[in-house]
Coordinates of C-alpha atoms in Angstrom, one line a residue:
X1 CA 114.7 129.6 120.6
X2 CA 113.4 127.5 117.6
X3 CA 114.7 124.5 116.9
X4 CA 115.4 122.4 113.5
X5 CA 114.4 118.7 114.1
X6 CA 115.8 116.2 111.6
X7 CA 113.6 112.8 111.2
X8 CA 113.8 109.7 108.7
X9 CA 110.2 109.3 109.7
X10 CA 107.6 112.3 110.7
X11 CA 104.6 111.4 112.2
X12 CA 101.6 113.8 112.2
X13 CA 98.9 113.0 114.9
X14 CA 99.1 111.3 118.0
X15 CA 96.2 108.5 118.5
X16 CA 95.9 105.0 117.9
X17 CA 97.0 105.2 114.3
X18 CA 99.8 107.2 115.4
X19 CA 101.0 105.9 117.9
X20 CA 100.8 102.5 116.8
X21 CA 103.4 103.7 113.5
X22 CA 105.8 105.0 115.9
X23 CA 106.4 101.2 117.7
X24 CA 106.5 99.5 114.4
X25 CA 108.8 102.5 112.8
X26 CA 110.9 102.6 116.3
X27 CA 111.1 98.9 116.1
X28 CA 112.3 98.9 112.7
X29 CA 115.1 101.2 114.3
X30 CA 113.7 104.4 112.1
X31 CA 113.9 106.9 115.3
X32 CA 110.2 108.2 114.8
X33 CA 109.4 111.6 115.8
X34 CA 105.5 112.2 116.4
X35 CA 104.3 115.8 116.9
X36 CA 101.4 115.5 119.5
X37 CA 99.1 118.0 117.7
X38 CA 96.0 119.4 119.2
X39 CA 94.7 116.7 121.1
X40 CA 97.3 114.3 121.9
X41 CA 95.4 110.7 122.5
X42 CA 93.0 111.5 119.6
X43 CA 89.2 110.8 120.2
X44 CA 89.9 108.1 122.4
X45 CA 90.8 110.8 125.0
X46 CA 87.0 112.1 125.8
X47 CA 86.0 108.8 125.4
X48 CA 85.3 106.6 129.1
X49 CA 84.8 103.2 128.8
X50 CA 86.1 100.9 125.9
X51 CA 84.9 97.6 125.7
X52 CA 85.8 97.0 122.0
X53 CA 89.5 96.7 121.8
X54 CA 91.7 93.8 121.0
X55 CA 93.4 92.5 124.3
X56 CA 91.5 93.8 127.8
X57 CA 89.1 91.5 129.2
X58 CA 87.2 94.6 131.2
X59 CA 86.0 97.3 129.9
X60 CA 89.4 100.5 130.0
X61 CA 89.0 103.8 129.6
X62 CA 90.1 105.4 126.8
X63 CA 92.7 107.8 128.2
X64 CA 94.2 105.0 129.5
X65 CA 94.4 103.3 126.6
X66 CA 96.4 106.2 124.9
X67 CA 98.6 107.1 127.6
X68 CA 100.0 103.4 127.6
X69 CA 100.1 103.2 123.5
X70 CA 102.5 106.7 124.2
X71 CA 104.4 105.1 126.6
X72 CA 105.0 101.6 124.7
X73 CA 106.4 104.0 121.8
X74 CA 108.7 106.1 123.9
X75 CA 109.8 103.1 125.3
X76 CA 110.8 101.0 122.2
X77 CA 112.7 104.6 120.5
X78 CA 109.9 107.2 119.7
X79 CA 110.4 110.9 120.4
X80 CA 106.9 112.6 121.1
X81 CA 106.8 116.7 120.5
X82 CA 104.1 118.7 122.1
X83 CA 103.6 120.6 118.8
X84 CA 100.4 121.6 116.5
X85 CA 102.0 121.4 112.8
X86 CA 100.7 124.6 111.3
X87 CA 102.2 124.1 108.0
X88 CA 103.8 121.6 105.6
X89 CA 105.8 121.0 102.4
X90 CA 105.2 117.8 100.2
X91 CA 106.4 119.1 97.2
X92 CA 110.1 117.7 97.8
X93 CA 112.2 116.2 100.0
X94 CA 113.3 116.0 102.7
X95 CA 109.3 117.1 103.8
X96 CA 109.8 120.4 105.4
X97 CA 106.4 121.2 108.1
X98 CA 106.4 124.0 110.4
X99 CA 105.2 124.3 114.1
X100 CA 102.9 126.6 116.3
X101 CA 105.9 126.9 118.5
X102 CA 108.2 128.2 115.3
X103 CA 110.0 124.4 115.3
X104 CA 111.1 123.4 112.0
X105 CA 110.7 119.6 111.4
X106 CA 112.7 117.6 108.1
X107 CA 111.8 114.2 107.5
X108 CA 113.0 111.6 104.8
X109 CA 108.7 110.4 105.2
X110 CA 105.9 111.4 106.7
X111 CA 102.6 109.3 108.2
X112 CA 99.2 111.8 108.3
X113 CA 97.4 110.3 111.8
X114 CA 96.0 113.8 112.4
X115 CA 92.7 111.9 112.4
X116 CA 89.0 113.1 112.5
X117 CA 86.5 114.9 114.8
X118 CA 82.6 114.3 114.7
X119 CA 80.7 117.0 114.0
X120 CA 78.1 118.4 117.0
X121 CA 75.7 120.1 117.4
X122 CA 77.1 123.0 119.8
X123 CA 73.8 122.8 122.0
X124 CA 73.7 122.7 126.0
X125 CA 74.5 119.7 127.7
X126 CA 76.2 117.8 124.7
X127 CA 79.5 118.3 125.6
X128 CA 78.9 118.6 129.6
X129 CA 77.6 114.9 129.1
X130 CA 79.7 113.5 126.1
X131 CA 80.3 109.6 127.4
X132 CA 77.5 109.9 129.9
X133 CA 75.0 109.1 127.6
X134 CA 76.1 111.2 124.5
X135 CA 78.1 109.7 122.0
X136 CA 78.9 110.2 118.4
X137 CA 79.5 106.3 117.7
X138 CA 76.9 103.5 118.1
X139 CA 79.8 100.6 117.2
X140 CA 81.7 102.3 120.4
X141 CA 78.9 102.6 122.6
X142 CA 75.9 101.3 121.8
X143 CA 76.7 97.9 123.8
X144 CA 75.7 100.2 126.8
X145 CA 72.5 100.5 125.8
X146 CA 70.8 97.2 125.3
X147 CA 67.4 96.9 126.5
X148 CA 67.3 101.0 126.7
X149 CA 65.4 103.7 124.9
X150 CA 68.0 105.8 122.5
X151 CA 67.6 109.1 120.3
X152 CA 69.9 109.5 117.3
X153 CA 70.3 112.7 115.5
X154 CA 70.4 113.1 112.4
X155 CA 69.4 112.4 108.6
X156 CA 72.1 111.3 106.1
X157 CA 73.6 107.8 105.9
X158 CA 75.2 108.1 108.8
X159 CA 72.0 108.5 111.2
X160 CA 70.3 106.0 109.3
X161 CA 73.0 103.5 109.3
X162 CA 73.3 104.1 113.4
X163 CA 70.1 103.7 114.2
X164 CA 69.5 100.4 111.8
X165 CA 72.7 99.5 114.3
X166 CA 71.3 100.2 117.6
X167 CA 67.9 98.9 116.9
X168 CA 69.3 95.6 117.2
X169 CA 70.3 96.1 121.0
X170 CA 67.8 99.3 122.4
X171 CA 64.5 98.3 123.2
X172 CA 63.4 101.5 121.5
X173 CA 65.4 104.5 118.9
X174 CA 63.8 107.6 117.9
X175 CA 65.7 109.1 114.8
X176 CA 64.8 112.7 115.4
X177 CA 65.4 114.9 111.6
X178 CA 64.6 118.6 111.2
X179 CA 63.8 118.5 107.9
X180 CA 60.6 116.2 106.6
X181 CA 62.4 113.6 104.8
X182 CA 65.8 111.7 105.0
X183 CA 69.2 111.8 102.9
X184 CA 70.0 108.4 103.1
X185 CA 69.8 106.0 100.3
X186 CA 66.9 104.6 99.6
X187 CA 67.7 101.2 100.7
X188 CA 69.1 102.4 104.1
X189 CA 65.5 104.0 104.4
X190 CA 63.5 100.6 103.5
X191 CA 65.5 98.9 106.2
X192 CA 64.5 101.6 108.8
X193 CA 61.4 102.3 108.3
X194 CA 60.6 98.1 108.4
X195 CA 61.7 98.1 111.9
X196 CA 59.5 98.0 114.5
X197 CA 61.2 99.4 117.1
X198 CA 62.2 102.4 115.5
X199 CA 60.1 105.7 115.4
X200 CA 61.0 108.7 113.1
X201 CA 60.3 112.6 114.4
X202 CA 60.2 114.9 111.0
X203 CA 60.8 118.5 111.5
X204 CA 62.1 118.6 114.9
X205 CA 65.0 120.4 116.2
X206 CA 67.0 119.4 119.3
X207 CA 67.9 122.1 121.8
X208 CA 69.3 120.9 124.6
X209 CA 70.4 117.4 126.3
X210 CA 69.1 117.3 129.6
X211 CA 70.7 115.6 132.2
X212 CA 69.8 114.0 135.7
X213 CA 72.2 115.2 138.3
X214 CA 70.9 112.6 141.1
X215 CA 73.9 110.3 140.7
X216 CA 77.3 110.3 141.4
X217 CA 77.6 112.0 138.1
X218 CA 74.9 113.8 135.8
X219 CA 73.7 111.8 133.1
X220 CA 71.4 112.3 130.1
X221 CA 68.1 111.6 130.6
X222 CA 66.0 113.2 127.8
X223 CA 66.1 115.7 125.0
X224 CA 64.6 119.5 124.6
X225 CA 63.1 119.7 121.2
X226 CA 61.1 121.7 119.2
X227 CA 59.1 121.9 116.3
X228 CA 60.7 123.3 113.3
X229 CA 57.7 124.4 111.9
X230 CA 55.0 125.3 114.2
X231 CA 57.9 126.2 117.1
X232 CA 56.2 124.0 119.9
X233 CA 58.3 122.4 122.4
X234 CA 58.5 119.0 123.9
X235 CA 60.6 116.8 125.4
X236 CA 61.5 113.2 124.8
X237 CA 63.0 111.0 127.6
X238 CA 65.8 108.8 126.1
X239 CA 68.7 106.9 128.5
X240 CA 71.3 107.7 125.2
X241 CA 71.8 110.5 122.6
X242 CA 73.3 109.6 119.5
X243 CA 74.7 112.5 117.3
X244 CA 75.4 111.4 113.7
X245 CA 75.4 114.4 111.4
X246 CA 78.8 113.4 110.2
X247 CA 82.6 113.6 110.6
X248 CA 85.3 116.0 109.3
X249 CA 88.8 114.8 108.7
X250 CA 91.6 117.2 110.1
X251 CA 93.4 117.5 106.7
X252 CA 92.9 120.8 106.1
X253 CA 97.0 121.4 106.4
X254 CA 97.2 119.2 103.3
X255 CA 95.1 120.6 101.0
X256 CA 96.3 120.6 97.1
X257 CA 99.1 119.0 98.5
X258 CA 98.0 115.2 98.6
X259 CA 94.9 113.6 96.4
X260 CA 92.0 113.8 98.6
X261 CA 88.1 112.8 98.4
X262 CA 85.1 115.1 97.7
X263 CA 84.6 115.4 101.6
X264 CA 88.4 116.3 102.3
X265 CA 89.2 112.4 103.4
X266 CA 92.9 111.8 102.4
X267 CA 93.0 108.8 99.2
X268 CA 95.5 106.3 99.4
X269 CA 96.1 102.9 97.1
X270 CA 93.2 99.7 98.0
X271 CA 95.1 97.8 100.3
X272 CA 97.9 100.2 101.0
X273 CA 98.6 103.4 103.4
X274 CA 100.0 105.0 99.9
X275 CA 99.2 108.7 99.3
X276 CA 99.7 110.5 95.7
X277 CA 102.8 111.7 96.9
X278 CA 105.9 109.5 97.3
X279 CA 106.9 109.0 100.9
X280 CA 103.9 110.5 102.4
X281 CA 101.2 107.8 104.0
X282 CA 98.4 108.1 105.8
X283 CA 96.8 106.1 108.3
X284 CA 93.5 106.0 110.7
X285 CA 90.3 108.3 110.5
X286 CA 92.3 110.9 107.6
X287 CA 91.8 108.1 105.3
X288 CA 88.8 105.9 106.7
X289 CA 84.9 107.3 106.8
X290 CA 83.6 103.9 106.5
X291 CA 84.9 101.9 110.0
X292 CA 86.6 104.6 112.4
X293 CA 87.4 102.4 114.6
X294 CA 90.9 102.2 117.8
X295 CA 91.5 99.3 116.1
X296 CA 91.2 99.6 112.5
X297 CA 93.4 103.2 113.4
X298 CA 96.0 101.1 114.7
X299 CA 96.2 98.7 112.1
X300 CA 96.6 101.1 108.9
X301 CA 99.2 102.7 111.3
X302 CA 101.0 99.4 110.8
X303 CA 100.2 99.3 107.4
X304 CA 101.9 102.6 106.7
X305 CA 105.1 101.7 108.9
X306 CA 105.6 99.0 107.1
X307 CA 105.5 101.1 103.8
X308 CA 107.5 104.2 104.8
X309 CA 110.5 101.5 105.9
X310 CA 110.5 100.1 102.7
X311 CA 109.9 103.2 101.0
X312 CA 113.1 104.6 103.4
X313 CA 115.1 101.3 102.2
X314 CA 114.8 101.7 98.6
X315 CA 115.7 105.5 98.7
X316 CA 119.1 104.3 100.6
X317 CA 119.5 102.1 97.9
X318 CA 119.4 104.4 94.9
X319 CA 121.0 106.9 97.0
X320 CA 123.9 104.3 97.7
X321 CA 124.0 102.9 93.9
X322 CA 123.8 106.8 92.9
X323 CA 127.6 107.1 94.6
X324 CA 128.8 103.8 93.4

């Protein structure tokens, strides 16, 4: 049977930023409820090590990581919901959002964590290897690759901006494009092109990753590619694969509802977890296509914790001076 579940405090999304609203809301004695969503953990999930977080003096893997951030909010007071939201209403309150499993959720506020997801390529051997030696972030992994050759794919801002990253620790990055030119500004494009240990491969297509099963677990070892133009194939042997063709932001479900950018990222107030509507925040990679980052997740889930209790305490007060 369906249930009705009443919140002061709805929380959409269940990674860092997430998760990290639920202990300060719980702590605040708000009684968070946090439906899981699609992939409960977020990225962080399908990612293996994680040297780059506050606190751990050894590298931890990722699932790890999220299964204790769940834990430390059930503990302090947060109810988590294996649900997918499916559906939602901003226009009044109390926020009215709908499940997959036909459970009705009413909160007094609501925090978007839904997060995003890079975008891939969808060719053979990038998801069988995905954190054995493919990755779609050069800040998370690139450390793991100093003194190696790397291949980034890709040619927007975001390829050029990896590559100019991970040319300061691989010995050698190919940025491999399909087209014959790149989309990234001009000055991104100076910068690359001025390194010396950085090649660039026009009009070539990847196909496949291809891995080397001799370990104790296949990992990449090269790339399949192919000509865009002439259709001649080659191979290129790299130690990491870089994908960097963008990311999408899983706010889909909010559309027209809350003010969002030109590439579907939700806008909130500089210096605030604020959406254009009242009592609705929104925290982590929804909101941020400039760091996406654990930790910069976890701290605008602070951020909008902080706002939807005192958002919560000055509706209790016009509520109470309402009755007076």
């Amino acid at each position: 049977m369906a249930e009705t579940h009443r919140t002061r405090l709805l929380i959409i999304g269940a990674g860092p930023a997430g998760y990290t609203a639920a202990i300060y809301a719980a702590r605040a004695g708000l009684a968070p409820l946090v439906v899981a969503g699609l992939q409960p953990g977020g990225q962080l999930t399908i990612t293996t090590d994680v040297e780059n977080y506050p606190g751990f003096a050894e590298a931890i893997q990722g699932p790890w990581l999220m299964d204790q951030m769940q834990k430390q909010a059930e503990h302090v007071g947060t109810k988590v919901i294996y649900d997918i939201v499916t559906g939602i209403d901003l226009s009044r309150r109390p926020f009215r959002a709908t499940g997959d499993s036909g459970d009705v959720y009413e909160a007094e506020s609501v925090v978007i964590a839904t997060g995003a997801q890079a975008r891939w390529l969808g060719i053979p051997g990038e998801k069988e290897l995905g954190g054995f030696g493919v990755s779609a972030c050069a800040t998370c992994d690139g450390f793991f690759y100093r003194g190696k050759d790397v291949a980034v794919i890709g040619g927007g801002n975001s390829a050029t901006e990896e590559a100019l990253y991970l040319s300061n620790l691989a010995r050698h990055v190919t940025l491999i494009h399909r087209r014959d030119s790149l989309r990234s500004e001009r000055i991104l494009q100076q910068r690359l092109f001025a390194k010396p240990n950085v090649t660039v491969m026009w009009d070539t297509v990847v196909d496949a990753v291809l891995a080397d099963p001799s370990g104790r677990v296949p990992v990449a070892r090269g790339l399949a590619l192919r000509h865009a133009r002439t259709g001649e194939p080659s191979e290129l042997k790299v130690d990491g694969v870089f994908v960097a063709i963008g990311h999408a932001p899983a706010t889909a479900l909010f559309q027209g509802q809350v003010e969002m950018d030109a590439e579907g990222y939700i806008v909130t107030r500089a210096g605030t977890a604020r959406t254009s509507v009242p009592g609705v925040f929104a925290a982590g990679d929804v909101q941020d296509k400039v760091y996406r980052q654990a930790v910069t997740a976890a701290g605008t889930g602070c951020m909008a914790a902080l706002e939807a209790e005192k958002f919560l305490d000055a509706a209790d007060a016009e509520t109470e001076q309402a009755a007076a």
